[in-house]
mmCIF file of C-alpha atoms in Angstrom:
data_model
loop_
_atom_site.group_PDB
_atom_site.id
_atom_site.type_symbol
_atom_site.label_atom_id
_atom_site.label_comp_id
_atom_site.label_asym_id
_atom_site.label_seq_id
_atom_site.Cartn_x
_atom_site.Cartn_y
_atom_site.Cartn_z
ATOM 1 C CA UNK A 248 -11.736 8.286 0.314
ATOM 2 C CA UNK A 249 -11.007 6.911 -3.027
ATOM 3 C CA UNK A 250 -13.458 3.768 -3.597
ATOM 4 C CA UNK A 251 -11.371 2.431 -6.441
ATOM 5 C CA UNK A 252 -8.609 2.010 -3.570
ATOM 6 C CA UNK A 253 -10.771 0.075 -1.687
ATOM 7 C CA UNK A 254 -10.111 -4.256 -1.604
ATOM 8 C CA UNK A 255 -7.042 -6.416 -1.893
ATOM 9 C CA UNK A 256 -4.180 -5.597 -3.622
ATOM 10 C CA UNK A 257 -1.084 -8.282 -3.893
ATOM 11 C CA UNK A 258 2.435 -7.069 -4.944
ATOM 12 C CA UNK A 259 2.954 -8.073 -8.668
ATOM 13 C CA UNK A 260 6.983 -8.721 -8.406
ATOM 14 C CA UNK A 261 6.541 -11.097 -4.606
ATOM 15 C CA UNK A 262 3.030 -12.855 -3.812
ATOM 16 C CA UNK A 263 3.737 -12.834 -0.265
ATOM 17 C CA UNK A 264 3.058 -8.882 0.682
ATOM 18 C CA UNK A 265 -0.305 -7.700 0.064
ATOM 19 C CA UNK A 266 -2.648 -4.845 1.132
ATOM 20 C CA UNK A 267 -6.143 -4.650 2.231
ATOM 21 C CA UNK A 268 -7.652 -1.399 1.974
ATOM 22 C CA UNK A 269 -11.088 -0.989 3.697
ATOM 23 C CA UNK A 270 -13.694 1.570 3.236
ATOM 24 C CA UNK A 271 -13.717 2.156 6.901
ATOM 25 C CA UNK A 272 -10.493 4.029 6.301
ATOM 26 C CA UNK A 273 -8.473 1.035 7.653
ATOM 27 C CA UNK A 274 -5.610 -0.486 5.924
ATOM 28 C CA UNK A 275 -4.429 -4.156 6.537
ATOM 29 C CA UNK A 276 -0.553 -5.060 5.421
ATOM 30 C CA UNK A 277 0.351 -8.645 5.167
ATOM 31 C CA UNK A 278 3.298 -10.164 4.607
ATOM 32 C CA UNK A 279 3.877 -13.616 4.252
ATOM 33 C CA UNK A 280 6.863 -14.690 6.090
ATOM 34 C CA UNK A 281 9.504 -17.497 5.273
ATOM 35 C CA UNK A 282 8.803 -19.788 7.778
ATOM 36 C CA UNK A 283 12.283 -21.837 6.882
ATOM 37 C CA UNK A 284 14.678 -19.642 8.237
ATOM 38 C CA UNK A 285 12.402 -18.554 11.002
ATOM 39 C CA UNK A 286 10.648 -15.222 9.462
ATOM 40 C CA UNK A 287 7.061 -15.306 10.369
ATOM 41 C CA UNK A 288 3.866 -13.525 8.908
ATOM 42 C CA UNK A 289 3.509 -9.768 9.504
ATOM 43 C CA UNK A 290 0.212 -8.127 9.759
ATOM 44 C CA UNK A 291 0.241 -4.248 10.413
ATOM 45 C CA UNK A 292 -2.448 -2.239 10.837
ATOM 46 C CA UNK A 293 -2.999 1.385 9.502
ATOM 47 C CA UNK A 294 -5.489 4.110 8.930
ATOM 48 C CA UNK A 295 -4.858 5.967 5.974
ATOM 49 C CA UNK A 296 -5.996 9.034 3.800
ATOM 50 C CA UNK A 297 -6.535 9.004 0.237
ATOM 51 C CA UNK A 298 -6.498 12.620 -1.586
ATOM 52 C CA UNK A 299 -7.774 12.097 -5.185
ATOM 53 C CA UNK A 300 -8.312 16.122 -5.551
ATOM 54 C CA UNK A 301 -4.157 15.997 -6.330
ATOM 55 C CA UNK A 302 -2.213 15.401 -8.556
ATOM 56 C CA UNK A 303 -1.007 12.657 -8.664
ATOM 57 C CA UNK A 304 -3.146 11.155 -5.968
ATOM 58 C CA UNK A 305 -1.885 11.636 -2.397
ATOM 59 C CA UNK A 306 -2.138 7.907 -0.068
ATOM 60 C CA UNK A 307 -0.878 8.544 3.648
ATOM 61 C CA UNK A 308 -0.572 5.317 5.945
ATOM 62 C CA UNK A 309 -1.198 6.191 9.482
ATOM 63 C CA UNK A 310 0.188 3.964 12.769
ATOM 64 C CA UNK A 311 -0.307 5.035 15.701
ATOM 65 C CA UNK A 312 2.788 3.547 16.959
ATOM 66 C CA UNK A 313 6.040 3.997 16.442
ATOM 67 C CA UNK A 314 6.130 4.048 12.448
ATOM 68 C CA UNK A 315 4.312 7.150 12.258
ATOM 69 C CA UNK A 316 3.079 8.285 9.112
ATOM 70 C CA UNK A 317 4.031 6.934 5.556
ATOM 71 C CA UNK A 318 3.781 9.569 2.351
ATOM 72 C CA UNK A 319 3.002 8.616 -0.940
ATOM 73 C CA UNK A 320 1.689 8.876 -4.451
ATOM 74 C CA UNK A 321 -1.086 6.558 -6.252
ATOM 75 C CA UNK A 322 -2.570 5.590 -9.296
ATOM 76 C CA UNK A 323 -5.578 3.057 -9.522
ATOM 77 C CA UNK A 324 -6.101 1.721 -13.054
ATOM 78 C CA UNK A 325 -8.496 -0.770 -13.605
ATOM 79 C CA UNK A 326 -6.941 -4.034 -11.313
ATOM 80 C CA UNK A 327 -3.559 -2.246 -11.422
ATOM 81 C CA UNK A 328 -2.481 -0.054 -8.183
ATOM 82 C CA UNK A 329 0.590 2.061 -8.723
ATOM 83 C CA UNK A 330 2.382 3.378 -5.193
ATOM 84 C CA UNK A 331 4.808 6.289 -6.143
ATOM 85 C CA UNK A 332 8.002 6.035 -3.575
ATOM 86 C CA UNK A 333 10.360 8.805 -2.631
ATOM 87 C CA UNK A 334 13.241 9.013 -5.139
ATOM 88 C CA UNK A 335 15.344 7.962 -1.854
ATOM 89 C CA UNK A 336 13.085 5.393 -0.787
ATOM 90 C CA UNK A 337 12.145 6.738 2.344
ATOM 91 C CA UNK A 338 7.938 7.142 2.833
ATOM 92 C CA UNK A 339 8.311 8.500 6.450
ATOM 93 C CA UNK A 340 9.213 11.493 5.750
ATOM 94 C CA UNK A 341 8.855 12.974 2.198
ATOM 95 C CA UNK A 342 6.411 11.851 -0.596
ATOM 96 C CA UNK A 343 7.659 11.581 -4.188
ATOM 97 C CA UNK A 344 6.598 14.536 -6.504
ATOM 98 C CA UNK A 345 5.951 12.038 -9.591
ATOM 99 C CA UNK A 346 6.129 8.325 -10.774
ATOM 100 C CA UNK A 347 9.553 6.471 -11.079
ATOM 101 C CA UNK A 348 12.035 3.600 -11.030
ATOM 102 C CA UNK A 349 11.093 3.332 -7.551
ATOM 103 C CA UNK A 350 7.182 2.273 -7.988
ATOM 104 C CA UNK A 351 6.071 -0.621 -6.605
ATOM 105 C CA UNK A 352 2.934 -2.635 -8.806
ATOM 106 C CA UNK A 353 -0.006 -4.440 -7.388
ATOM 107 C CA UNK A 354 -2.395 -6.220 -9.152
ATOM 108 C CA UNK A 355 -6.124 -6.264 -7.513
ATOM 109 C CA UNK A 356 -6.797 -10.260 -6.053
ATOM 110 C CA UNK A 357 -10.561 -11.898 -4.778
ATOM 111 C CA UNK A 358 -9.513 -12.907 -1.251
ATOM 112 C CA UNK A 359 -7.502 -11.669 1.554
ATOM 113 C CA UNK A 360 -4.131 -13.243 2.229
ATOM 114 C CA UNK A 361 -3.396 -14.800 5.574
ATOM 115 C CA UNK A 362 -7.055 -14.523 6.921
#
């Protein structure tokens, strides 16, 4: 486990997704739904692994349902969190080798979305 992972991260580009990630292992995603044309919150679930011994940093987002398991790269820098993606998007079943156009950018917040 990686403690600098651990609290709430919100996605710089859209304020509505955010992550909680636990020191229990557990990871909360929430995303805020439009509740004008009907979309309502999501909450999922996870359990995750964090593998700071590589390099870059290995995150993998467990559900025991029928997601399976998501594969990717981090970086935590001070309040910034840095989530490498797959050069063709995909998480479920390949993890990118290095950073790209592709990243997604979260910025570390004081309380938990949707709670």
């Amino acid at each position: 486990m990686d403690p600098n992972l651990v609290g709430v991260w919100q996605y710089q580009k859209d304020a509505k997704e955010s992550w909680t990630v636990r020191a229990d292992g557990t990871l909360r995603w929430f995303y805020q739904g439009a509740p004008a044309i009907g979309i309502s919150d999501s909450i999922v679930e996870y359990t995750y692994r964090a593998d700071i011994t590589k390099s870059p940093a290995h995150l993998d987002l467990i559900h025991q349902g029928v997601m399976g398991t998501s594969y990717f790269i981090y970086e935590v820098t001070g309040d910034e969190l840095r989530i490498g993606m797959a050069a063709d998007g995909s998480a479920a079943s390949n993890r990118a080798k290095a950073f790209g156009p592709n990243d997604r950018y979260y910025k570390r917040v004081q309380a938990e979305p949707g709670k």
